[in-house]
Coordinates of C-alpha atoms in Angstrom, one line a residue:
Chain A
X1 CA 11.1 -38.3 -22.9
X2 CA 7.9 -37.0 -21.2
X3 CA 8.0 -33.8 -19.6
X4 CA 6.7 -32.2 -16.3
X5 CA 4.1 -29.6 -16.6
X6 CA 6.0 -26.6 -15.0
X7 CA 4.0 -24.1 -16.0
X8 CA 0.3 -23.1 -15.0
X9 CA -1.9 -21.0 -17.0
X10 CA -5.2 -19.5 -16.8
X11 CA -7.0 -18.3 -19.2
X12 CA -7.8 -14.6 -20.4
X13 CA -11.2 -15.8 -19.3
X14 CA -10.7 -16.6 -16.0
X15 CA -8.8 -13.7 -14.8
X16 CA -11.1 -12.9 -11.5
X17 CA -13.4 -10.2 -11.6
X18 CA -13.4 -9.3 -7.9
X19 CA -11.1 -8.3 -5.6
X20 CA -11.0 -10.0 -2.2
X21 CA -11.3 -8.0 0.7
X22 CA -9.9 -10.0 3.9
X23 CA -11.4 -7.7 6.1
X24 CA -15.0 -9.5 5.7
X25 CA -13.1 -12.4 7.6
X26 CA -10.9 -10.4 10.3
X27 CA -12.0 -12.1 13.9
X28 CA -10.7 -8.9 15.4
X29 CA -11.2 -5.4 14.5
X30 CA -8.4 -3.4 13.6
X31 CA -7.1 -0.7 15.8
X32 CA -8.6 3.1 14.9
X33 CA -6.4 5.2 13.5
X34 CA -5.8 8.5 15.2
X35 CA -5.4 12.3 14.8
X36 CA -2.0 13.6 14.7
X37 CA -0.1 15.1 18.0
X38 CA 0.6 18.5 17.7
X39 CA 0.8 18.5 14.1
X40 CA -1.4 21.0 12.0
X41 CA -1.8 22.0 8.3
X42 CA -0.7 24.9 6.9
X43 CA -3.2 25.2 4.4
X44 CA -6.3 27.6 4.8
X45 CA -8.4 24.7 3.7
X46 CA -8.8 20.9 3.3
X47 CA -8.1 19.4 -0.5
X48 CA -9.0 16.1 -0.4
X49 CA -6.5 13.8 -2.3
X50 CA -7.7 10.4 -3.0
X51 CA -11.0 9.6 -4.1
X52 CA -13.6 8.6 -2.2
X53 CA -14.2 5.0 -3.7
X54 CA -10.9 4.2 -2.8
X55 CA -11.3 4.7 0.9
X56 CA -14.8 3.2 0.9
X57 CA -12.9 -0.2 -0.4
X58 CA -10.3 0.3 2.6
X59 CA -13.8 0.0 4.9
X60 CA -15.9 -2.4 3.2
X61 CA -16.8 -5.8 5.1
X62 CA -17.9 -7.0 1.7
X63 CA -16.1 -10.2 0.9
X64 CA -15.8 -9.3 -2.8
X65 CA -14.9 -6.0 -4.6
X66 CA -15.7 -6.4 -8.0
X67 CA -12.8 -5.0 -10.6
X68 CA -14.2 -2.2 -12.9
X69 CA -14.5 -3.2 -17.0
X70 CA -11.9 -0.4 -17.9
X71 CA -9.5 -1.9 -15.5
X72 CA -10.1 -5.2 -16.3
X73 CA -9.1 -4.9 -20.1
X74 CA -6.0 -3.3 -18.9
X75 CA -5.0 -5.8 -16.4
X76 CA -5.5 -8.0 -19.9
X77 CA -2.2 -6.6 -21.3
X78 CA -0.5 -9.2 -18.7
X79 CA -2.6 -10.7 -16.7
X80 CA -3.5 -13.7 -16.0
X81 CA 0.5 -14.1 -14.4
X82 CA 2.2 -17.2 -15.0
X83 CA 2.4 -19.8 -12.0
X84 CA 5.4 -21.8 -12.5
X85 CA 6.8 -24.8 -11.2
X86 CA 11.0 -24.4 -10.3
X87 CA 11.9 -27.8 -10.6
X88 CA 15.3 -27.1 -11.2
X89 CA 15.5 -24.7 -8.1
X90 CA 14.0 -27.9 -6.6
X91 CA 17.1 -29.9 -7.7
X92 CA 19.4 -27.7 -7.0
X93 CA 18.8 -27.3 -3.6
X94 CA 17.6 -31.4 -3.6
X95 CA 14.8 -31.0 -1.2
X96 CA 11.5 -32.6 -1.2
X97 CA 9.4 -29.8 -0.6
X98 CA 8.0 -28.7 -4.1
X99 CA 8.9 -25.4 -4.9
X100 CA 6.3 -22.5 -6.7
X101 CA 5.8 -19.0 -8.2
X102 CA 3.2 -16.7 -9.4
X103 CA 5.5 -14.0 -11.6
X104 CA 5.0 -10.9 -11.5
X105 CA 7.5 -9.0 -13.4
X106 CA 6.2 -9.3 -16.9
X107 CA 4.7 -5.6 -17.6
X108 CA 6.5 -2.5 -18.4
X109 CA 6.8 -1.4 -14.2
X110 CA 8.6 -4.3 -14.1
X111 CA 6.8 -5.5 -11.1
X112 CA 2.9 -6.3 -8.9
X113 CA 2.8 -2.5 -8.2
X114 CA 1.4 -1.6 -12.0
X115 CA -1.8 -4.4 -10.4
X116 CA -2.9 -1.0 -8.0
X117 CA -1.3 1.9 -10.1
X118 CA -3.7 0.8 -12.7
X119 CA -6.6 0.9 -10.5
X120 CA -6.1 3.8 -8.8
X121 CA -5.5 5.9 -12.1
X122 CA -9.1 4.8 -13.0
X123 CA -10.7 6.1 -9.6
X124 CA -8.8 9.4 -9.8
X125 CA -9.7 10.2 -13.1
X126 CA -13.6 9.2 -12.7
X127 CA -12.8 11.5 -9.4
X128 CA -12.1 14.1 -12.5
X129 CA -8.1 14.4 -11.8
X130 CA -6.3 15.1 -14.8
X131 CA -3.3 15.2 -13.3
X132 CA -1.4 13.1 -10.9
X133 CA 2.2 13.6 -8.6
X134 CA 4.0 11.0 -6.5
X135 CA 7.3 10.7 -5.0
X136 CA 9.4 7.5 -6.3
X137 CA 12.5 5.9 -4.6
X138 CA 14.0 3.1 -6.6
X139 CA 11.7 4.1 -9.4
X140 CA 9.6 0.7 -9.8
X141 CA 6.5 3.0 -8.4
X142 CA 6.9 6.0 -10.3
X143 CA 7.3 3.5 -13.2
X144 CA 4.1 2.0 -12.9
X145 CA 1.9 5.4 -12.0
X146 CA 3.5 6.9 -15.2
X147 CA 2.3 3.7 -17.3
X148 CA -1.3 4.0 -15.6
X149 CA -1.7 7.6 -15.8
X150 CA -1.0 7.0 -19.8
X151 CA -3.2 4.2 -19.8
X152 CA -6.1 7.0 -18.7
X153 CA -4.7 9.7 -20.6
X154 CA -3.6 11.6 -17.7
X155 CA -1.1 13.6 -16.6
X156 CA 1.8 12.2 -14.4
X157 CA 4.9 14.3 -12.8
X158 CA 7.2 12.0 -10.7
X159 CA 9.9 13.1 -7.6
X160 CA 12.1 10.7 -7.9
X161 CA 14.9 9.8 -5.0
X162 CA 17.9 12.4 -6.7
X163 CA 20.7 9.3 -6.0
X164 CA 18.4 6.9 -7.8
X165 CA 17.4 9.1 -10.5
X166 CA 21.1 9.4 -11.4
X167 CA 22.0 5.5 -10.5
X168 CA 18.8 4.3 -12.4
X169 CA 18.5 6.7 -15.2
X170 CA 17.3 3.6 -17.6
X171 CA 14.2 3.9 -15.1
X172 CA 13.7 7.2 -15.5
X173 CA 13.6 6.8 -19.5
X174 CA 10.4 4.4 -19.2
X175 CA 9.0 6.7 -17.1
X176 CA 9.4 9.7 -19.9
X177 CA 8.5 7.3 -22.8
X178 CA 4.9 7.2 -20.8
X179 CA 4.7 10.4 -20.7
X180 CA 5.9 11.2 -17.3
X181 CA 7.6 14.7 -16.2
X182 CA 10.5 13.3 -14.3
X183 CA 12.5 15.1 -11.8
X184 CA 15.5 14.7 -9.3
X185 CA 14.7 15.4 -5.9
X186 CA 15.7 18.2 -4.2
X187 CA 14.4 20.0 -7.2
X188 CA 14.2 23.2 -8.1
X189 CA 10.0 22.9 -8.8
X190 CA 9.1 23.4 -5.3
X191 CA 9.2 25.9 -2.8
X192 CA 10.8 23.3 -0.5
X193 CA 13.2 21.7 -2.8
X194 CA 14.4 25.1 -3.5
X195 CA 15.3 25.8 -0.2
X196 CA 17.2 22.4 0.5
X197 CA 19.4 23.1 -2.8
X198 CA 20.0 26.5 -1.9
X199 CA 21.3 25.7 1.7
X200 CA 23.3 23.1 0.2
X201 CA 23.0 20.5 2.2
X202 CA 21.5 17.0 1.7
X203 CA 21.5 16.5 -2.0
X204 CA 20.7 13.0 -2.6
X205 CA 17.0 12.8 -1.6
X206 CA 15.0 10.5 0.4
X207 CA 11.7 9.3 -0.1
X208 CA 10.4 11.6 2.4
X209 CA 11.5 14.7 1.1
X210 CA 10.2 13.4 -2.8
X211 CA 6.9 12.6 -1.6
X212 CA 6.5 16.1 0.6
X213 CA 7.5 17.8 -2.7
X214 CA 5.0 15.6 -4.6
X215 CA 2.6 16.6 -2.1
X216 CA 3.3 20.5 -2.6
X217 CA 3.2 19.9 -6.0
X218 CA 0.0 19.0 -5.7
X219 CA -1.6 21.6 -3.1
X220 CA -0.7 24.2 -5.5
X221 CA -2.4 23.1 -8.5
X222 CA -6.6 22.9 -8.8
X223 CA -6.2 20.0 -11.6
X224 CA -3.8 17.6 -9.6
X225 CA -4.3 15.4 -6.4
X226 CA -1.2 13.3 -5.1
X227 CA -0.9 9.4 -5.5
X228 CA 0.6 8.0 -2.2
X229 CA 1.9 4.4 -3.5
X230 CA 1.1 1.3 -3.0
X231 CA 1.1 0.6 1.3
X232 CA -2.2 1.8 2.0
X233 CA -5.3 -1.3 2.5
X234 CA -6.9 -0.1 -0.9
X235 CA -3.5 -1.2 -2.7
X236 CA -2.8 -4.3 -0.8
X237 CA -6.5 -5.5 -2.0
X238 CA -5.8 -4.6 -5.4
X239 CA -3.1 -6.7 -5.2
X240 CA -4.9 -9.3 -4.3
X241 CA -5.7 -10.7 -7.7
X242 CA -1.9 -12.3 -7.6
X243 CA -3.4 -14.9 -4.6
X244 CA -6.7 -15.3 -6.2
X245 CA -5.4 -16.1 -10.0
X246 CA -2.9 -18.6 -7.7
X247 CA -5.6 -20.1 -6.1
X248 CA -6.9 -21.4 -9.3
X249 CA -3.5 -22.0 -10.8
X250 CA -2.2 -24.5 -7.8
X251 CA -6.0 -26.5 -8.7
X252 CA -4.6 -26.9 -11.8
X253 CA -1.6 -28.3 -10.1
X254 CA -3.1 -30.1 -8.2
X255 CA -2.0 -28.4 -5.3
X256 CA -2.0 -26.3 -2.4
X257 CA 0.6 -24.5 -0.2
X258 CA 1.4 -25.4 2.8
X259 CA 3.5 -22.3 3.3
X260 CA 2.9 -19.0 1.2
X261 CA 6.1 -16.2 0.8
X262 CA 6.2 -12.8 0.0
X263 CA 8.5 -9.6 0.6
X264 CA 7.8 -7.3 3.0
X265 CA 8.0 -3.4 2.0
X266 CA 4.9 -2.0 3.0
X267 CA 3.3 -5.3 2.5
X268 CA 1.2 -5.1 -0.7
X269 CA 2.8 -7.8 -2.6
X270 CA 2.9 -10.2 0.5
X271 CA -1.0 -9.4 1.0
X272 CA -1.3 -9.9 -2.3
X273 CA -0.1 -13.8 -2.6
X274 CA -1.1 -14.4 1.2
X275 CA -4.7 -13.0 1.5
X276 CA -6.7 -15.0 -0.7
X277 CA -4.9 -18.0 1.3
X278 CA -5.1 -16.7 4.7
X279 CA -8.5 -16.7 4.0
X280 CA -8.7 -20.3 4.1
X281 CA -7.5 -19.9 7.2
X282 CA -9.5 -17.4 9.2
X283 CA -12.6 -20.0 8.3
X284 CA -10.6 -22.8 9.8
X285 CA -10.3 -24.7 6.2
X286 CA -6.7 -24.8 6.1
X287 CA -3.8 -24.2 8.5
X288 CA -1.3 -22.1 5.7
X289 CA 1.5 -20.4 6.6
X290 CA 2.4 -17.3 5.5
X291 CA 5.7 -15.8 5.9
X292 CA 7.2 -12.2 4.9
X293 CA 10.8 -11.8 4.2
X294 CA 12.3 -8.7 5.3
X295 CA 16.0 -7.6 5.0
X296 CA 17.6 -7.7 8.6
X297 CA 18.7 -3.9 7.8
X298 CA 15.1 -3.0 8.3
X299 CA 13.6 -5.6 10.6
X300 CA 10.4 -3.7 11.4
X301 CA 8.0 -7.0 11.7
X302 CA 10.9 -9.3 13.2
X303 CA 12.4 -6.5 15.5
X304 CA 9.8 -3.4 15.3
X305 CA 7.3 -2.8 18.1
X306 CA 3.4 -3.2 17.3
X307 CA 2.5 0.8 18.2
X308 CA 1.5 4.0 16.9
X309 CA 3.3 6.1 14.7
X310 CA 3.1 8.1 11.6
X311 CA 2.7 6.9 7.8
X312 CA 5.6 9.1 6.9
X313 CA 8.4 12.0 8.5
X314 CA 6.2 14.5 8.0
X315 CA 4.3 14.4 11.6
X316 CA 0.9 15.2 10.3
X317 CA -0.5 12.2 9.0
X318 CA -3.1 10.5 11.4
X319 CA -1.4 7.6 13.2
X320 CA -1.7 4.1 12.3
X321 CA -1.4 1.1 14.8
X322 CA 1.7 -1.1 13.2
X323 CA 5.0 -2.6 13.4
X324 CA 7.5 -0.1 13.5
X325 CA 10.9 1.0 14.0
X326 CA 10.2 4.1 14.4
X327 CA 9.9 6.9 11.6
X328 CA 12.8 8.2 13.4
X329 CA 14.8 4.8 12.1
X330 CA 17.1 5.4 9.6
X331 CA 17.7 2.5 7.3
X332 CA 20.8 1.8 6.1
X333 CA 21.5 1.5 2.2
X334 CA 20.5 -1.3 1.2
X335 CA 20.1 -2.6 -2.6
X336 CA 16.5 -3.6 -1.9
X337 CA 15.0 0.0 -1.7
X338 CA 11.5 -0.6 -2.1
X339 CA 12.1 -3.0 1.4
X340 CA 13.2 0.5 3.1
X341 CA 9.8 1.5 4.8
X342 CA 10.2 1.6 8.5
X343 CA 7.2 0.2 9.1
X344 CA 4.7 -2.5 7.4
X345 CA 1.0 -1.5 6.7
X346 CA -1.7 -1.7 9.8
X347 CA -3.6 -4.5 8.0
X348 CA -0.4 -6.8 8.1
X349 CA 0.8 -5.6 10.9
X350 CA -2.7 -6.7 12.9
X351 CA -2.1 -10.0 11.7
X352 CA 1.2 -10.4 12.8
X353 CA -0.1 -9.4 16.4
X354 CA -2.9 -11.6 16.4
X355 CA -0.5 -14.9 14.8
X356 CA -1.9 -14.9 11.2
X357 CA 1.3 -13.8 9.7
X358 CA 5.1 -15.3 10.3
X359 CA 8.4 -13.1 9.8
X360 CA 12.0 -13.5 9.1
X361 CA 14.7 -11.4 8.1
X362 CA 18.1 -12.4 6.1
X363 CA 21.2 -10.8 5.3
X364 CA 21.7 -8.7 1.9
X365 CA 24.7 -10.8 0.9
X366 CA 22.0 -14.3 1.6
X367 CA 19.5 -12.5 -0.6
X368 CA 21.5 -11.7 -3.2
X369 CA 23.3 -15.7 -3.9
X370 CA 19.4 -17.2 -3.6
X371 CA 18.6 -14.2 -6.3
X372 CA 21.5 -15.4 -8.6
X373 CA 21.0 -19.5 -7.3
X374 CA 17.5 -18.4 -8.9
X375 CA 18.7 -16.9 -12.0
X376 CA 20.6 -19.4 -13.2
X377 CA 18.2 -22.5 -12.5
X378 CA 15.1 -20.5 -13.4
X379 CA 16.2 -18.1 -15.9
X380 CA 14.5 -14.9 -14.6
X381 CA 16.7 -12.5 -12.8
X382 CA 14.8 -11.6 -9.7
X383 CA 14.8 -7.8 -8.4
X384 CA 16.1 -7.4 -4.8
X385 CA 13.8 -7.0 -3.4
X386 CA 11.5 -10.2 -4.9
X387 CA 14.9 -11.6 -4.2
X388 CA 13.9 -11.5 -0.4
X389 CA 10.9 -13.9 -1.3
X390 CA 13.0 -16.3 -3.3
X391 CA 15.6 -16.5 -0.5
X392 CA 13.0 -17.4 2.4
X393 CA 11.2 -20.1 -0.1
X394 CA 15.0 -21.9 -0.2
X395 CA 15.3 -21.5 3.7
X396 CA 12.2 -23.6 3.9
X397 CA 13.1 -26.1 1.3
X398 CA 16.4 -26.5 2.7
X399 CA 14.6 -26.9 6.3
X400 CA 12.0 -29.3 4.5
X401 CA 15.2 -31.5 3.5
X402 CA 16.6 -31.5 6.8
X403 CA 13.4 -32.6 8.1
X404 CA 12.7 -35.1 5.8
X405 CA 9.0 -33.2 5.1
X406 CA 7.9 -32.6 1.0
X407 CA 6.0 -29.0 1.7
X408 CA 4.5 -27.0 -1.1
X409 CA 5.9 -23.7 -0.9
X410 CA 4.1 -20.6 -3.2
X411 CA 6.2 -17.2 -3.2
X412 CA 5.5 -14.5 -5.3
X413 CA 8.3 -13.2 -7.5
X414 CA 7.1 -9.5 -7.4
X415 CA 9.5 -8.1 -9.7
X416 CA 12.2 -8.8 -12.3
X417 CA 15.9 -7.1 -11.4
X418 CA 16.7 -6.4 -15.0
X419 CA 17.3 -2.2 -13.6
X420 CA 19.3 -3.5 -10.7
X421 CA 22.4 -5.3 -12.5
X422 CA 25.1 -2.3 -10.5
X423 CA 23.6 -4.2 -7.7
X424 CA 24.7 -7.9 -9.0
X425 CA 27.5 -6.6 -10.6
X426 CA 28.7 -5.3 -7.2
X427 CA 27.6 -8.9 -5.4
X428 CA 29.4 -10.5 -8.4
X429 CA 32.7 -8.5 -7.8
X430 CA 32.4 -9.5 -4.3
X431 CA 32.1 -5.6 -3.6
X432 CA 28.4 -5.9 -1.7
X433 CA 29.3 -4.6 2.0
X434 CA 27.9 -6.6 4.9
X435 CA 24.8 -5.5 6.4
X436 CA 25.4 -3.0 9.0
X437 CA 24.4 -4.7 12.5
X438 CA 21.4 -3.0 13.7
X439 CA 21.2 -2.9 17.1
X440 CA 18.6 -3.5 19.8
X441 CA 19.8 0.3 21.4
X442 CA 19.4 1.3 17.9
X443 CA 15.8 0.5 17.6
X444 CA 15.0 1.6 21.0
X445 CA 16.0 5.0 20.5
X446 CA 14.1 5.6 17.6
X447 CA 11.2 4.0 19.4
X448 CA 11.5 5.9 22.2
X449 CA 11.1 9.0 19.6
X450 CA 7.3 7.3 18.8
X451 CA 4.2 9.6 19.7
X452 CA 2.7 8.8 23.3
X453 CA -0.7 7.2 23.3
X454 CA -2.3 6.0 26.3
X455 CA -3.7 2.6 26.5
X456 CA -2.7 1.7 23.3
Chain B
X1 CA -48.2 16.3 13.5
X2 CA -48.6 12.7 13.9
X3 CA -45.7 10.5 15.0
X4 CA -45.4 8.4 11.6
X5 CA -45.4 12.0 9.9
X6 CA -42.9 13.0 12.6
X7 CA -40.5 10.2 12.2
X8 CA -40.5 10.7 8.4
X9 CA -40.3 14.0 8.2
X10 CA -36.5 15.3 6.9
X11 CA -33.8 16.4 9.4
X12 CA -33.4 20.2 9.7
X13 CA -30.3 21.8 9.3
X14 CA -29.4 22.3 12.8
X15 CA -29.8 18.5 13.1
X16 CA -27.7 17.8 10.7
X17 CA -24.8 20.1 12.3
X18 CA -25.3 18.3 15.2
X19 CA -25.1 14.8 13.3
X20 CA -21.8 16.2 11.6
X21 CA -20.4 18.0 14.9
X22 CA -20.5 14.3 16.7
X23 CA -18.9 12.5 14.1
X24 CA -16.2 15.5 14.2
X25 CA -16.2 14.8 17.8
X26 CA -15.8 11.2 17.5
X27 CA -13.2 11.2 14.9
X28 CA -11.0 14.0 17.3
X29 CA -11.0 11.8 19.8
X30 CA -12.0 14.7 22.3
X31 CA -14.9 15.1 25.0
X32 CA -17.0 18.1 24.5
X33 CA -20.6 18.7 23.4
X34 CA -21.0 19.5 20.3
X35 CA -22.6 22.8 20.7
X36 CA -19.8 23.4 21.7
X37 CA -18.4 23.6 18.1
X38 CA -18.9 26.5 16.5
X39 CA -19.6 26.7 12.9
X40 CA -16.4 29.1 12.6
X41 CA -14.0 26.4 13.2
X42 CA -11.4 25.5 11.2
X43 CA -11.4 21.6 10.2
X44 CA -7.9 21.6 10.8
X45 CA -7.4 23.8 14.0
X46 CA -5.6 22.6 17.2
X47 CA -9.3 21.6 18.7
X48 CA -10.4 19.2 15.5
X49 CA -6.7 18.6 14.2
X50 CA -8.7 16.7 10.9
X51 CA -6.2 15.6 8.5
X52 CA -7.3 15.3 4.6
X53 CA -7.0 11.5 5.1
X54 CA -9.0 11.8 8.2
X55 CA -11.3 13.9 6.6
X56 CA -12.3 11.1 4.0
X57 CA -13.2 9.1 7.5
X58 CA -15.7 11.3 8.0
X59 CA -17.5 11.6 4.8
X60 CA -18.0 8.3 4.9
X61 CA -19.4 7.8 8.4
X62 CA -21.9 10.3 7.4
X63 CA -22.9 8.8 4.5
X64 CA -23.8 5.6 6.5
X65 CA -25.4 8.0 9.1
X66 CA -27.4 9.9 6.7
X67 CA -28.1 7.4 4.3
X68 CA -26.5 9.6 1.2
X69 CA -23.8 9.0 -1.2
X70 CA -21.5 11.5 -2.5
X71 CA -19.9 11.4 -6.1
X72 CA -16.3 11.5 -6.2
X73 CA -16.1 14.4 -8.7
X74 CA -18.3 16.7 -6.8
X75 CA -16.9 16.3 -3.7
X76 CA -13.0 16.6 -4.7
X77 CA -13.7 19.9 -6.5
X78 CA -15.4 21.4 -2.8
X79 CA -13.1 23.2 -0.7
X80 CA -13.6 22.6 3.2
X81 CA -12.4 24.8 5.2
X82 CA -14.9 25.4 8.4
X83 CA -17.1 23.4 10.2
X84 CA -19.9 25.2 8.6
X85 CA -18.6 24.5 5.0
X86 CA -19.0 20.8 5.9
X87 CA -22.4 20.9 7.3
X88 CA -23.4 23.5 4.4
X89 CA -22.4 20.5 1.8
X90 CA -23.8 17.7 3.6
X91 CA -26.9 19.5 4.2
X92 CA -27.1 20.4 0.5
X93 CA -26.1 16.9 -0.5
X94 CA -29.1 15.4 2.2
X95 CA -31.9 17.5 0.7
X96 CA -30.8 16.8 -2.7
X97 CA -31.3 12.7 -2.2

């Protein structure tokens, strides 16, 4: 019995040394961001937190950003990613279309965010930080800082979302075993923590309030500059090394997608697989698709309106042309909490305005019987939220069947759900609520709470 | 002087304030002069309303402008506070080339 090549390896070798940067091929430029209404700082003087080199590569119109040596070797703990074939998903659902994924769960995070963690480490500690802070929801980026700040030898201290720090305390433990000071927030360790626990109020956290504390944290202290995450540009091209190790992989297929998938958080994983395919497009030497999968609970490219608005709740960040619902919007609780943002980043954003970028949005309870459909005929249990990606490659293979059409679908499996089995478990019970209907008055209220800016 | 000397010769520090006072200007989004600016002003008063993030915006423009290139360790141990403390810096950082 022969068998079908289903898997698609590169070598060490041929792990790329560059980044790509898509905005060397952008036909439009992307909107300015712009200063803050009303909003000032409290502090007497500027620190600047993020290294300089990092905002230089969210300007660049070089094509290629090369990856440094030291990050390199690292990324050579995992990387090159498998591509796989999922024949057996393929069967399952018997469509034509043929079915792939670059998989990106196999390091310690878990998940495509350790891709950028890594790299930022390295520019903060050449920047001479010895010490970094973050706020951390479901835990999967706090994870990965705490693995990259070891990796460099540097000091990590992590907020993390207080309900998920006691749902996910296996999460936590990595975190710790990497060296990580890991705390619940509210906490006690800042000023502002203090005073939410001592009013007694609001105890389980948001990612807000963890990253405001991780930002205090931070001020306070001459050795330590705060790590946002992984929406900003410079992430989304570090993650860009999933689309361009695919690139090759699908040549050694044989291949090459007609339609690319990814989640939609912020968008880094989705720019990730799509870029280095879009790019194909923007030169007019392919006519891809790329779709993002959000969850109808937070429907910010599908529903959201292309404005400004701040990055987070805190009102002083500049303002960033995107698709939003509003930082007003409050999503419901959904088990796919790194798809909670309430709005996706200004470079995907721009390209969904301009027709580059496609969007759907699917019910929890949908997600979560393609994540288990997934499981069983590929034996990876995908993380909700990568769960998202798998569920929008099976709407298009299903639609491929109906149609009679043999597409070749790439989605990137961003993340394994080995932390999230309390979320199975409760799909498995038949315990997972509905989706709570957002509605269209919903969304307009909390857009009507955006900041007004003429002409825009 | 000659005009070739003229062209060549290095920017003084008042023109430099002025370089860095537009590109304040510009990144404000407001319409004043930038004499208009005093030295005095805090980066991050209601007038200039620069943000840290905002900030890096800037460095960057007037690296292009000025043709200099700043090292990531210097320039996150240096406190801004004022106008002044920027143009002090960049000027520093200009003759230093």
């Amino acid at each position: 019995m022969s068998l079908t090549q289903t898997r698609f390896d590169l070598p060490p070798g041929e792990m790329p040394t560059h980044w790509y940067n898509i905005l060397s091929d952008l036909p439009f430029e992307l909107p300015p961001d712009l200063p803050p209404q009303g909003g000032t700082h409290s502090a007497d003087s500027l620190k600047v937190q993020v290294p300089l080199e990092l905002i230089r590569q969210s300007t660049s119109k070089k094509t290629e950003i090369p990856i440094p040596d030291e990050v390199r070797a690292i990324y050579g703990q995992w990387r090159p990613t498998v591509l796989q074939r999922a024949t057996r998903l393929e069967a399952a659902l018997d469509t034509p279309a043929r079915i792939y994924f670059k998989y990106e769960g196999n390091n310690t995070s878990g998940s495509h965010k350790l891709n950028t963690a890594i790299a930022q480490a390295y520019y903060y500690k050449r920047a001479g930080v010895k010490r970094l802070t973050t706020g951390t929801g479901a835990g999967q980026w706090g994870t990965a800082l705490a693995t990259a700040c070891h990796a460099f030898g540097m000091d990590c201290k992590v907020y993390m979302v207080g309900v998920s720090y006691r749902q996910k305390p296996y999460r936590k433990v990595i975190m710790q075993m990497y060296g990580a000071q890991v705390v619940a927030s509210p906490s006690a360790d800042t000023q502002i923590g203090a005073e939410l626990l001592a009013s007694n109020s609001e105890q389980g956290g948001n990612l807000a309030f963890a990253i405001t504390e991780a930002l205090e944290d931070a001020l306070s202290r001459e050795d330590t500059r705060f790590c946002i995450g992984s929406g900003e540009s410079y992430s989304i091209l570090h993650q860009t090394i999933i689309g361009l190790e695919a690139r090759r992989q699908m040549a050694l297929a044989g291949e090459y997608p007609d339609i690319v998938i990814g989640s939609l958080g912020a968008g880094s994983n989705f720019g990730g697989i799509a870029f280095p395919f879009l790019r194909d497009r923007l030169r007019g030497e392919s006519q891809v698709r790329c779709i993002s999968v959000e969850p109808s609970a937070c429907p910010k490219l599908t529903r959201g309106a292309y404005r400004y608005d701040y990055t987070d709740s805190s009102g002083v960040t500049p303002l960033q042309k995107m698709y939003t619902l509003g930082q007003a919007f409050t999503t419901p609780d959904i088990h796919a909490g790194g798809l909670r943002y309430h709005a996706s980043s200004k470079l995907i954003s721009a390209l969904r305005h301009h027709g580059y970028v496609e969007a759907a949005a699917y019910q929890q309870r949908q997600i979560f019987a393609s994540g288990v459909l997934f499981s069983q005929t590929e034996g990876i249990v995908p993380a909700p939220e990568s769960a998202h990606a798998v569920h929008g490659a099976i709407e298009e293979a299903l639609k491929a069947r109906e149609a009679g059409t043999s597409p070749v679908i790439l989605f990137c499996l961003s993340g394994h759900g080995y932390f999230d089995m309390a979320a199975y478990d409760a799909y498995m019970a038949g315990q997972l609520e509905a989706d709570a209907v957002i509605t269209d008055e919903q969304i307009a209220e909390s857009l009507r709470r955006l900041p007004n800016v003429p002409n825009s | 002087m000659m005009l070739q000397e003229y062209l060549n010769a290095p920017l003084s520090r008042s023109e430099i304030a002025t370089i860095v006072k537009n590109i304040l200007i510009s990144e404000a989004h407001i319409n004043i002069r930038p004499e208009a600016i005093s030295e005095d002003e805090a980066l991050h008063s209601e007038l200039l309303r620069i943000t840290s993030l905002s900030f890096l915006g800037i460095i960057l423009s007037l690296e292009e402008a000025l043709d200099i290139s700043m090292e990531d360790e210097l320039f996150m141990k240096t406190q801004f506070r004022t106008v002044g403390d920027l143009v002090n810096f960049i000027d520093q950082l200009y003759r230093s080339r």
